[in-house]
Amino acid sequence: MAHPVDPSPPGHPGGASEGVCPITIFFDGKPISAQPGDTVASALYRCGVRIFSRSFKYHRPRGLLCGSGHCPNCLMTVDGIPNVRTCITRVHDGQKVRHQNATPSLENDWLSVSGFFSWLMPVGFYYKTFTHPLVWRGVEPLIRKVAGLGEVSPEPAADAGSESHPEHGSTGAGPAYAHIFWHTEVAVVGGGPAGLLAALQAARSGGRVVLIDDQPELGGHLRFQGKGRHSGEWVMPDGQDLSGLSGPDLARKMAEQVVKEPRIRVLQDSTCFGLYEGRLLGVLQKLAGGQRTANGSPSAGHSQALERLIYLRTQRLVVATGAYEALPLFENNDLPGVMLRSAAQRLAHLHGVQPGKRAVIVSEQADGGPVAADLKVAGVEIEAVIPRRELVSALGRKHIKGIRTTRGDLACDLLVLEGDRVPDAGLIAQAGGSLRWEEGQRAFLPGEMPPFVTVVGEAAGIQPNPEAPLPGPCSKKTFVCVCEDVTVKDLCDAVQEGFDHIQTLKRYSTVTMGPCQGRMCQLSSIAVCARQTGRAMEQTGTTTSRPPTLPISLGSLAGPRHHPVRRTPLHPCHEALGCTWMDMGDWKRPHHYPAPAAEPGASGHGATPAHTSTSHSHHLPTFVEAEYRAVRERVGIIDVSTLGRLDVRGKDAPKLLDKVYTNRLSDMKLGRVRHAALCDEAGILLDDGTVSRLAEDHYFITTSTGNIEFVQQWLEWWMAGAGWCVHVTNVTGGLAAVNVAGPKARETLAGLTGTSLETAAFPYMNCRQADVGGVPCLMLRIGFVGETGWELHFPAEYGEYLWDLVMKEGQPFGIGAFGVETQRLLRLEKKHVIVGVDTDATSNPMDADMAWVAKLDKEDFIGKAAILRFQARLATGQSERLVGFVMEDDSVPLDGSAVVHGGRPAGRVTSCRFSPSIGRGIGLAWIPSALAHAGRHFSIHVNGQLGQARVTFQPFYDPEGKRLRM
Amino acid sequence: MQLFSHERMWRSHELKSRYDAVIIGAGVHGLATAYYLGKDHGLRDVALLEKSYLGAGNSGRNTAIVRANYRTAEGVAFYDASLKLYEEMSSELGWNVLLNQCGHLTLAHTDSAINGLRVRAETNRFLGVDSRIIGPDEIHKLVPTLDLSRRPRYPILAALYHPPGGIIRHDAVVWGYARACDRMGIEIHPFTEAVGIRMDGQSVSGVVTNRGEISTRVVANCTAGWASKVCQMVRVPLPIVTYPLQACVTEPLKPFLDKVIVSATLHVYVNQTDRGELVIGAEIDPYQSYSMKSTLPTLEQMATYTLELFPQLHGVKVLRQWAGICDMTPDFAPIISGVESLKGFYLDVGWGTYGFKAGPIAGRCLASLIATGETPKLIAPFSLSRFRQDRLVGEKAAAAVSH
């Protein structure tokens, strides 16, 4: 048990003596007291925890190594979040910390026996064994079970991370994650001395600066170094000379200047995790005051985000990310008690924790350099200082007990290493900068940079790393990669097997692929690869640096949950009727309304479409039955506000529409409506709808739901460059629309408008601008459902008013609202094809039996050449055709059922329903054209049996279309 | 015992001045072609040219999902044959490719999506491929961690369950084939880029590389991402457009998900590797590019949609993000055939986002075509000439974002 150091060394924020606000955290259920400013790891270390994790493959004990969030050794589950780097996670009262990947405890992990079998698990062992599929099937689940680190709750609902539901509103907790978008002239990444200076200089020359630092306080390594690398001249841009100060004092003075400077915006606790195209930086900011509850969600009533993702666009980028330390190679280099200098200094300086009692320092400076002084202040006895080349191995089983040197053994409980300094170059590589090996400094340093990037400080150049001999190829317990338990021997074996390129070596041995993303192991793996292949470091090269440079949570990346819902202006009317909703693209549409009250309990039945049953019921669901009867016998009303609507104006509008639509639209008389379809250049059907001519130079177009954005872009695409005078305006959001149809539709509407609805005055396929109940409407007399009816398009703000008015006016006639399901049945009885439902991305109008939409005598239109070829092909019988069919038996195949011919699937049913007017199942299906003759029979797979269907090209209901024209 | 052997997987060679056949691209398609040329047809004087390290292209960038539950009869038969070859691969090569047929679920969030899945289920069943539609209760039993509540914007209504689908170690497939090719005397040449193709009238006569010139009568273009660039060398235009496709991987977790989950509505697919990482893939980027750079908006999308499926993963961290580039054809089906205008030139390209699954069978069929001159039935629908004859395959519904 290590004892807290008192009084705390300078630089320790809110030191032990100030402990006014006691904090208790729970480690595997045990309460542990912590101090303000503590990290989880420092609190645990203070109370004697030495093993922080168990390794990935051999379950070796691992202790604090880097202390700065770079290595995988301190990963634990904190407040339900797995794989948290506890050495950079600050404590809060009530925090729940659990160990990972060890059973039953970190001290005694049963799976550590795997270490004894390491000889059975050489590099790539799983590729070379279990090659029999049956053996592998047995072994694979076991491997799966042992692999992995942290655990996540299996319960999706246990913790949603954030907040609200689009339908049900906020749960009150507020989002845990936020996103924000900023622009700046200069972004400086890194708040160490180099970054602070760069920010001050940039601000002095007039730029707006954002300074991004991942620490809670500015100053970088100065904060935890009494004396050291910063000794030298420090003259600020304003002339102030700060030379000779101690690290923490210098950090404070510089930070004061930066904070005072109004042109610098400082982002503390913020990690710049990637540089993306367009000079976009991804920055993740941890927000002060954010606290998680035990399951990781924001605490109750807490409305502020915990983490904020900043999309930062910058004109210039200063990389001042400094350097981190990598783990040197020697036997047992992963033993707890082996610590990089940065960890020991942080423990001592920032947290007032004594890292050990008796330390050996590995340093090239005879006196052990600054770290020796720091340790002495913290009360650590320095056993010896040895240079790297003399270190042979660490001794001990669960914790270091001593070391073996070339000159004999030394006892110690702490080994502090000056690791190789590695410039933090992730952003440099992402910026497109090159890295070159600098033999003098023994490091990869930035080479050529894009003009907008400047690299300063240790990221640009370091004090030379010592030249130390690499351990021999048989070092089985010398770990290159502590994330994945890859040893020097593993790498040497892999190279011998032919994985001698750094990229294949990485993929085969998994070195650099763990949570540390190569920070601990990249340099040494390159060195081993270079030695084994006899190539130079430069030639061996590095692996690709990919974003994010630090692991970023899915929650932060996703941000607040935002999945917009589109509701029609009539939404409240449907809600009032108690409809069952369905999603259609972004829209909510009524699937159906409750069946009449006469049959209680019927509503809600079949609320969502049958997905797993194998066929439709032979009888219609009661709700469809009632809605169907209303339309066919009386009058029905449906909300069609989700249709796309385009207003097309200009003297060249007829030219544009003739070019893009397959129909001829330039010769339409005013007040006429035509059905029209769009094809691409390959003759593939893209969309269909109606086109109404309101004036010589003014058309009103409807598109199918969900296709409006595409059709608008399509029209604009073909307009571009033609020099035509046309304006295409998407008016979808501004207009509500209903279709009122049925034998009593005319009577219903007649009471609301002065415009004559008699066929003589207002024939089928005509349109009129009319006043309906005081609302200006565009009325289209069309017949999608097969009855006399009018589609009314009118300003959205009158939506509910007009719906209620029509319902009231229609009441004496028995009006009923109908939903999408009934509309599908009604249109199917008319054999109307829905583009995108009955057609797919390879369907053309000829094969889809829609030849009438293409006016092949028109001079030219998009897709004409292809459609002509499709027409010619029809005669050859080499294609599939879309046909109507009637079932010969009682079955009603489900949509998507297979058409079977010659024992093989030869087509598919696209739509099928029970038709009340025919008394049989009817539908549309793609079948081989050899079968596509009226009256011909074919088979459909229904419930494991073959049902017989008969081809028809006629509508199933009112084939002459008399009812539409009445 | 192989476990303790450190024999080289494949040897390096000087480039010879002539080979019977040269394959451009040593990813899974090129390697499989070479492997079957050697194994089935005894053609071993073959050079595989790879412009980078082995597996640098899409063979090492895909999300390693295998399945056979396609939509068209042509597609199902083809991918099923490929899956069968994958099933035999570990024992055939004596090299474990870590195939895990854990099962594959394609989610439906709308009723029209259910109908699309039913078309696939029906076709699959007729062709003997295990695939069926299941409802939320059965989905919950298979994937208890999936959010089947009404919370998501598009709740899960049903799924196409394909038990033989699963994941594999993509690099292991590349290495296993490479070793097998090497043992047959086929030469693998990494860092050897084809920069030109020589023609002699209506036939190919050689390949120019950055390491020298090779004369040969047979050249197969087995590249992905650069297929149209290679074809430009012989002035064979391809109906291909190239888009980036991105993916990311998280830190390792204890077992959380042992099925492949795909959602076309949410443009995302997720699986967990044997090492415990979650692999998440996106839809292809919205614009064409040859860039393999990752983008932040796509990463945001992948995260957003993953959390719609598995909200409890919000604290799980992404370790790496990467991109591959995909050659898309108009009908989302590949091109495997010779070229009428150029004797000795073969194509195995246009693999969009589904090439890895097809590697073994595509290679086997192409090898057969090269060696015998006869087009195997399985690849007859995938000829280059179909685009002139309007005989598209129509795999879009099952191939787009469906991994």
Short mmCIF file of C-alpha atoms in Angstrom, two decimals, chain A residues 401-743:
data_model
loop_
_atom_site.label_atom_id
_atom_site.label_comp_id
_atom_site.label_asym_id
_atom_site.label_seq_id
_atom_site.Cartn_x
_atom_site.Cartn_y
_atom_site.Cartn_z
CA LYS A 401 10.45 -6.92 -7.65
CA GLY A 402 13.66 -5.96 -9.33
CA ILE A 403 15.48 -5.80 -12.61
CA ARG A 404 18.26 -7.69 -14.27
CA THR A 405 20.97 -5.55 -15.81
CA THR A 406 24.07 -6.43 -17.72
CA ARG A 407 25.88 -5.73 -14.46
CA GLY A 408 23.70 -7.74 -12.10
CA ASP A 409 20.30 -7.65 -10.42
CA LEU A 410 18.80 -4.69 -8.62
CA ALA A 411 15.80 -4.73 -6.28
CA CYS A 412 13.04 -2.14 -6.78
CA ASP A 413 9.26 -1.77 -6.78
CA LEU A 414 9.22 0.81 -9.57
CA LEU A 415 11.03 1.01 -12.87
CA VAL A 416 10.73 4.40 -14.50
CA LEU A 417 11.63 4.44 -18.17
CA GLU A 418 12.57 7.24 -20.43
CA GLY A 419 10.71 5.80 -23.36
CA ASP A 420 11.43 6.57 -26.96
CA ARG A 421 9.81 9.85 -27.79
CA VAL A 422 7.52 9.57 -30.79
CA PRO A 423 6.22 12.72 -32.45
CA ASP A 424 2.43 12.55 -32.47
CA ALA A 425 2.03 12.64 -36.22
CA GLY A 426 -1.49 11.30 -36.82
CA LEU A 427 -2.86 14.63 -38.04
CA ILE A 428 0.22 15.22 -40.16
CA ALA A 429 -0.34 12.03 -42.11
CA GLN A 430 -4.04 12.79 -42.48
CA ALA A 431 -3.16 16.25 -43.79
CA GLY A 432 -1.28 14.54 -46.60
CA GLY A 433 2.11 15.34 -45.12
CA SER A 434 4.90 12.83 -45.45
CA LEU A 435 6.96 11.32 -42.64
CA ARG A 436 10.66 10.72 -43.05
CA TRP A 437 13.00 8.75 -40.86
CA GLU A 438 15.55 11.01 -39.18
CA GLU A 439 18.48 8.85 -38.18
CA GLY A 440 19.97 11.59 -35.99
CA GLN A 441 16.88 11.82 -33.81
CA ARG A 442 15.87 8.18 -34.34
CA ALA A 443 12.31 9.15 -35.12
CA PHE A 444 9.86 9.60 -37.98
CA LEU A 445 9.48 13.34 -38.46
CA PRO A 446 7.24 15.42 -40.66
CA GLY A 447 8.63 15.89 -44.15
CA GLU A 448 6.82 17.84 -46.80
CA MET A 449 3.64 19.51 -45.58
CA PRO A 450 0.67 20.94 -47.44
CA PRO A 451 0.93 24.74 -47.42
CA PHE A 452 -1.82 25.25 -44.82
CA VAL A 453 -0.13 23.09 -42.18
CA THR A 454 2.66 24.13 -39.82
CA VAL A 455 4.23 21.71 -37.38
CA VAL A 456 5.85 23.08 -34.23
CA GLY A 457 7.37 21.81 -31.01
CA GLU A 458 8.18 18.19 -30.38
CA ALA A 459 5.85 17.06 -33.17
CA ALA A 460 8.40 18.64 -35.53
CA GLY A 461 11.56 17.41 -33.87
CA ILE A 462 12.73 15.79 -30.67
CA GLN A 463 15.78 15.29 -28.54
CA PRO A 464 17.52 12.26 -30.07
CA ASN A 465 16.26 8.94 -28.79
CA PRO A 466 18.99 6.68 -27.42
CA GLU A 467 20.31 3.95 -29.62
CA ALA A 468 19.53 0.71 -27.84
CA PRO A 469 20.08 -2.85 -29.05
CA LEU A 470 16.90 -4.69 -30.07
CA PRO A 471 16.25 -7.93 -28.21
CA GLY A 472 17.02 -11.12 -30.10
CA PRO A 473 14.43 -12.86 -32.24
CA CYS A 474 13.63 -15.40 -29.54
CA SER A 475 12.39 -12.94 -26.92
CA LYS A 476 9.09 -14.51 -26.02
CA LYS A 477 8.28 -12.20 -23.16
CA THR A 478 9.37 -8.97 -24.72
CA PHE A 479 6.18 -7.28 -25.73
CA VAL A 480 6.17 -5.00 -28.73
CA CYS A 481 2.43 -4.53 -28.55
CA VAL A 482 0.75 -4.58 -25.16
CA CYS A 483 -2.73 -4.26 -26.64
CA GLU A 484 -2.56 -7.54 -28.52
CA ASP A 485 0.25 -9.35 -26.68
CA VAL A 486 2.54 -9.39 -29.70
CA THR A 487 6.13 -10.25 -28.78
CA VAL A 488 9.41 -9.71 -30.57
CA LYS A 489 9.45 -13.41 -31.37
CA ASP A 490 6.00 -13.20 -32.92
CA LEU A 491 7.13 -10.43 -35.24
CA CYS A 492 10.33 -12.23 -36.18
CA ASP A 493 8.42 -15.43 -36.95
CA ALA A 494 5.91 -13.52 -39.03
CA VAL A 495 8.63 -11.87 -41.08
CA GLN A 496 10.21 -15.27 -41.64
CA GLU A 497 6.88 -16.58 -42.89
CA GLY A 498 6.86 -13.91 -45.55
CA PHE A 499 4.87 -11.15 -43.88
CA ASP A 500 7.81 -8.87 -44.40
CA HIS A 501 6.03 -5.74 -45.48
CA ILE A 502 5.02 -3.53 -42.57
CA GLN A 503 1.39 -3.58 -43.78
CA THR A 504 1.14 -7.36 -44.05
CA LEU A 505 3.11 -7.74 -40.82
CA LYS A 506 0.51 -5.57 -39.12
CA ARG A 507 -2.43 -7.54 -40.49
CA TYR A 508 -0.92 -10.95 -39.71
CA SER A 509 0.49 -10.26 -36.24
CA THR A 510 -2.18 -7.63 -35.35
CA VAL A 511 0.58 -5.34 -34.08
CA THR A 512 -0.66 -1.69 -34.01
CA MET A 513 -4.29 -2.80 -34.40
CA GLY A 514 -5.29 -2.57 -30.75
CA PRO A 515 -6.80 0.22 -28.67
CA CYS A 516 -3.51 2.16 -28.49
CA GLN A 517 -3.67 2.45 -32.31
CA GLY A 518 0.05 1.81 -32.52
CA ARG A 519 1.28 4.47 -30.10
CA MET A 520 3.18 1.99 -27.94
CA CYS A 521 4.29 -0.33 -30.70
CA GLN A 522 4.56 1.32 -34.09
CA LEU A 523 8.16 2.47 -33.79
CA SER A 524 9.47 -0.77 -32.29
CA SER A 525 7.55 -2.95 -34.73
CA ILE A 526 9.08 -1.03 -37.61
CA ALA A 527 12.50 -1.43 -36.02
CA VAL A 528 12.06 -5.19 -35.63
CA CYS A 529 10.72 -5.50 -39.18
CA ALA A 530 13.64 -3.48 -40.52
CA ARG A 531 16.18 -5.60 -38.68
CA GLN A 532 14.64 -8.90 -39.76
CA THR A 533 14.38 -7.90 -43.40
CA GLY A 534 17.70 -6.09 -43.55
CA ARG A 535 15.94 -2.98 -44.83
CA ALA A 536 16.44 0.53 -43.55
CA MET A 537 13.83 2.19 -41.32
CA GLU A 538 13.05 4.64 -44.11
CA GLN A 539 12.42 1.81 -46.56
CA THR A 540 10.35 -0.14 -44.10
CA GLY A 541 8.04 2.81 -43.66
CA THR A 542 5.01 3.23 -41.46
CA THR A 543 1.47 1.92 -41.56
CA THR A 544 -1.30 4.29 -42.62
CA SER A 545 -2.54 6.68 -39.95
CA ARG A 546 -6.31 6.62 -40.06
CA PRO A 547 -8.81 8.74 -38.25
CA PRO A 548 -9.78 8.93 -35.47
CA THR A 549 -6.37 9.55 -33.93
CA LEU A 550 -7.95 8.74 -30.57
CA PRO A 551 -10.89 6.40 -30.09
CA ILE A 552 -14.18 8.34 -30.17
CA SER A 553 -17.49 7.02 -28.90
CA LEU A 554 -20.34 6.23 -31.25
CA GLY A 555 -22.58 8.45 -29.09
CA SER A 556 -20.39 11.51 -29.61
CA LEU A 557 -20.14 10.84 -33.31
CA ALA A 558 -23.88 10.37 -33.68
CA GLY A 559 -24.73 13.44 -31.60
CA PRO A 560 -28.21 14.18 -30.40
CA ARG A 561 -30.73 11.81 -31.84
CA HIS A 562 -32.27 13.49 -34.83
CA HIS A 563 -34.52 11.50 -37.12
CA PRO A 564 -37.05 13.94 -38.51
CA VAL A 565 -40.63 12.94 -39.13
CA ARG A 566 -42.76 14.57 -41.81
CA ARG A 567 -46.39 15.03 -40.96
CA THR A 568 -49.05 16.21 -43.38
CA PRO A 569 -51.16 19.29 -42.61
CA LEU A 570 -54.04 16.91 -41.90
CA HIS A 571 -52.14 14.90 -39.30
CA PRO A 572 -54.36 15.99 -36.37
CA CYS A 573 -57.49 14.90 -38.28
CA HIS A 574 -56.18 11.36 -38.63
CA GLU A 575 -55.00 11.36 -35.04
CA ALA A 576 -58.51 12.35 -33.95
CA LEU A 577 -59.92 9.42 -35.91
CA GLY A 578 -57.51 7.07 -34.15
CA CYS A 579 -55.73 5.88 -37.26
CA THR A 580 -52.88 3.36 -37.35
CA TRP A 581 -49.79 5.02 -38.73
CA MET A 582 -47.25 3.71 -41.16
CA ASP A 583 -43.92 5.09 -42.34
CA MET A 584 -43.59 6.01 -45.97
CA GLY A 585 -40.13 7.51 -46.44
CA ASP A 586 -39.98 10.39 -43.96
CA TRP A 587 -43.77 10.69 -43.91
CA LYS A 588 -46.27 9.32 -41.48
CA ARG A 589 -49.42 8.17 -43.29
CA PRO A 590 -52.62 6.55 -42.04
CA HIS A 591 -52.38 2.86 -42.86
CA HIS A 592 -56.02 2.46 -41.86
CA TYR A 593 -58.65 3.83 -39.51
CA PRO A 594 -60.40 1.84 -36.80
CA ALA A 595 -63.17 -0.38 -38.08
CA PRO A 596 -66.70 0.85 -37.30
CA ALA A 597 -67.68 0.62 -33.67
CA ALA A 598 -70.27 -2.03 -34.44
CA GLU A 599 -67.49 -4.55 -34.27
CA PRO A 600 -65.61 -3.81 -31.08
CA GLY A 601 -62.13 -5.20 -30.76
CA ALA A 602 -61.64 -5.26 -34.48
CA SER A 603 -59.58 -2.09 -34.49
CA GLY A 604 -55.91 -2.56 -33.97
CA HIS A 605 -56.11 -6.05 -35.33
CA GLY A 606 -53.50 -6.37 -38.01
CA ALA A 607 -52.18 -3.02 -36.95
CA THR A 608 -49.01 -3.55 -38.87
CA PRO A 609 -48.89 -5.38 -42.16
CA ALA A 610 -48.58 -9.13 -41.85
CA HIS A 611 -44.90 -9.91 -42.18
CA THR A 612 -44.45 -13.48 -41.21
CA SER A 613 -47.71 -15.14 -42.11
CA THR A 614 -47.53 -17.06 -45.33
CA SER A 615 -50.64 -15.74 -47.01
CA HIS A 616 -53.28 -13.07 -46.71
CA SER A 617 -56.54 -13.90 -45.09
CA HIS A 618 -59.15 -14.90 -47.64
CA HIS A 619 -61.36 -12.23 -46.27
CA LEU A 620 -60.56 -8.61 -46.00
CA PRO A 621 -59.72 -7.23 -42.61
CA THR A 622 -62.80 -5.44 -41.28
CA PHE A 623 -61.14 -2.06 -41.42
CA VAL A 624 -60.37 -2.42 -45.12
CA GLU A 625 -63.81 -3.81 -45.81
CA ALA A 626 -65.48 -0.74 -44.28
CA GLU A 627 -63.20 1.76 -45.98
CA TYR A 628 -63.54 -0.08 -49.30
CA ARG A 629 -67.34 -0.06 -49.12
CA ALA A 630 -67.37 3.66 -48.40
CA VAL A 631 -65.43 4.45 -51.58
CA ARG A 632 -67.15 1.96 -53.88
CA GLU A 633 -70.69 2.57 -52.61
CA ARG A 634 -70.76 6.06 -51.11
CA VAL A 635 -67.86 8.47 -50.85
CA GLY A 636 -64.37 8.21 -49.38
CA ILE A 637 -61.67 10.72 -48.55
CA ILE A 638 -57.95 10.14 -48.33
CA ASP A 639 -55.09 12.48 -47.42
CA VAL A 640 -52.71 12.61 -50.38
CA SER A 641 -50.62 15.54 -49.14
CA THR A 642 -47.51 13.37 -49.33
CA LEU A 643 -47.59 13.45 -53.15
CA GLY A 644 -44.77 15.57 -54.51
CA ARG A 645 -45.99 18.78 -56.16
CA LEU A 646 -44.04 20.91 -58.61
CA ASP A 647 -45.05 24.23 -60.08
CA VAL A 648 -43.42 24.62 -63.51
CA ARG A 649 -43.59 28.00 -65.21
CA GLY A 650 -41.95 29.77 -68.10
CA LYS A 651 -42.31 30.03 -71.85
CA ASP A 652 -40.13 26.96 -72.37
CA ALA A 653 -41.97 24.79 -69.86
CA PRO A 654 -43.67 22.73 -72.62
CA LYS A 655 -40.27 22.01 -74.21
CA LEU A 656 -38.79 20.86 -70.94
CA LEU A 657 -41.66 18.56 -70.10
CA ASP A 658 -41.71 17.08 -73.59
CA LYS A 659 -38.03 16.31 -73.28
CA VAL A 660 -38.17 14.76 -69.83
CA TYR A 661 -41.55 13.03 -69.72
CA THR A 662 -42.34 10.17 -72.07
CA ASN A 663 -45.79 11.58 -72.78
CA ARG A 664 -46.44 14.53 -75.05
CA LEU A 665 -47.35 17.45 -72.83
CA SER A 666 -46.84 20.48 -75.10
CA ASP A 667 -50.08 19.93 -76.98
CA MET A 668 -52.28 19.70 -73.89
CA LYS A 669 -55.23 22.05 -73.86
CA LEU A 670 -55.57 24.40 -70.94
CA GLY A 671 -57.40 22.77 -68.06
CA ARG A 672 -56.44 19.24 -69.06
CA VAL A 673 -54.68 16.60 -66.97
CA ARG A 674 -52.47 13.83 -68.29
CA HIS A 675 -50.83 10.86 -66.71
CA ALA A 676 -47.09 10.99 -67.36
CA ALA A 677 -44.00 8.95 -66.65
CA LEU A 678 -40.28 9.62 -66.48
CA CYS A 679 -37.55 7.31 -67.71
CA ASP A 680 -33.79 7.53 -67.57
CA GLU A 681 -31.55 7.31 -70.64
CA ALA A 682 -31.64 3.52 -70.39
CA GLY A 683 -35.44 3.55 -70.59
CA ILE A 684 -35.84 2.56 -66.95
CA LEU A 685 -39.04 3.86 -65.30
CA LEU A 686 -38.17 6.40 -62.64
CA ASP A 687 -41.47 7.96 -61.58
CA ASP A 688 -44.97 8.72 -62.71
CA GLY A 689 -47.67 11.19 -61.80
CA THR A 690 -50.09 13.69 -63.27
CA VAL A 691 -49.38 16.81 -65.27
CA SER A 692 -52.02 19.56 -65.38
CA ARG A 693 -51.84 22.53 -67.68
CA LEU A 694 -52.97 25.68 -65.92
CA ALA A 695 -51.82 28.17 -68.57
CA GLU A 696 -49.77 28.17 -71.76
CA ASP A 697 -46.63 28.55 -69.72
CA HIS A 698 -47.75 27.03 -66.44
CA TYR A 699 -47.98 23.37 -65.42
CA PHE A 700 -48.74 21.66 -62.14
CA ILE A 701 -47.05 18.30 -61.67
CA THR A 702 -47.55 15.61 -59.08
CA THR A 703 -44.92 12.96 -58.32
CA SER A 704 -45.07 9.87 -56.19
CA THR A 705 -44.47 10.18 -52.45
CA GLY A 706 -40.78 10.23 -51.68
CA ASN A 707 -39.68 10.92 -55.25
CA ILE A 708 -40.19 14.67 -55.26
CA GLU A 709 -36.58 15.66 -54.55
CA PHE A 710 -35.37 13.34 -57.25
CA VAL A 711 -37.85 14.55 -59.88
CA GLN A 712 -37.08 18.16 -59.11
CA GLN A 713 -33.34 17.54 -59.50
CA TRP A 714 -33.97 15.53 -62.65
CA LEU A 715 -35.89 18.39 -64.25
CA GLU A 716 -33.28 20.92 -63.21
CA TRP A 717 -30.48 18.68 -64.48
CA TRP A 718 -32.01 18.54 -67.95
CA MET A 719 -32.77 22.25 -67.91
CA ALA A 720 -29.20 23.14 -67.08
CA GLY A 721 -27.33 24.34 -70.09
CA ALA A 722 -30.34 24.32 -72.38
CA GLY A 723 -30.80 28.05 -71.87
CA TRP A 724 -34.54 27.60 -71.47
CA CYS A 725 -36.76 29.94 -69.58
CA VAL A 726 -38.37 27.66 -67.00
CA HIS A 727 -38.74 27.82 -63.24
CA VAL A 728 -39.36 24.62 -61.31
CA THR A 729 -40.64 25.18 -57.79
CA ASN A 730 -41.25 22.48 -55.24
CA VAL A 731 -44.56 23.41 -53.62
CA THR A 732 -45.08 20.13 -51.76
CA GLY A 733 -44.76 21.54 -48.28
CA GLY A 734 -47.09 24.41 -49.01
CA LEU A 735 -50.05 22.39 -50.17
CA ALA A 736 -52.39 19.98 -48.49
CA ALA A 737 -54.26 17.52 -50.69
CA VAL A 738 -57.18 15.14 -50.42
CA ASN A 739 -58.80 12.80 -52.86
CA VAL A 740 -62.58 12.67 -52.57
CA ALA A 741 -63.93 9.74 -54.57
CA GLY A 742 -66.98 7.58 -54.88
CA PRO A 743 -70.48 7.65 -56.37
#
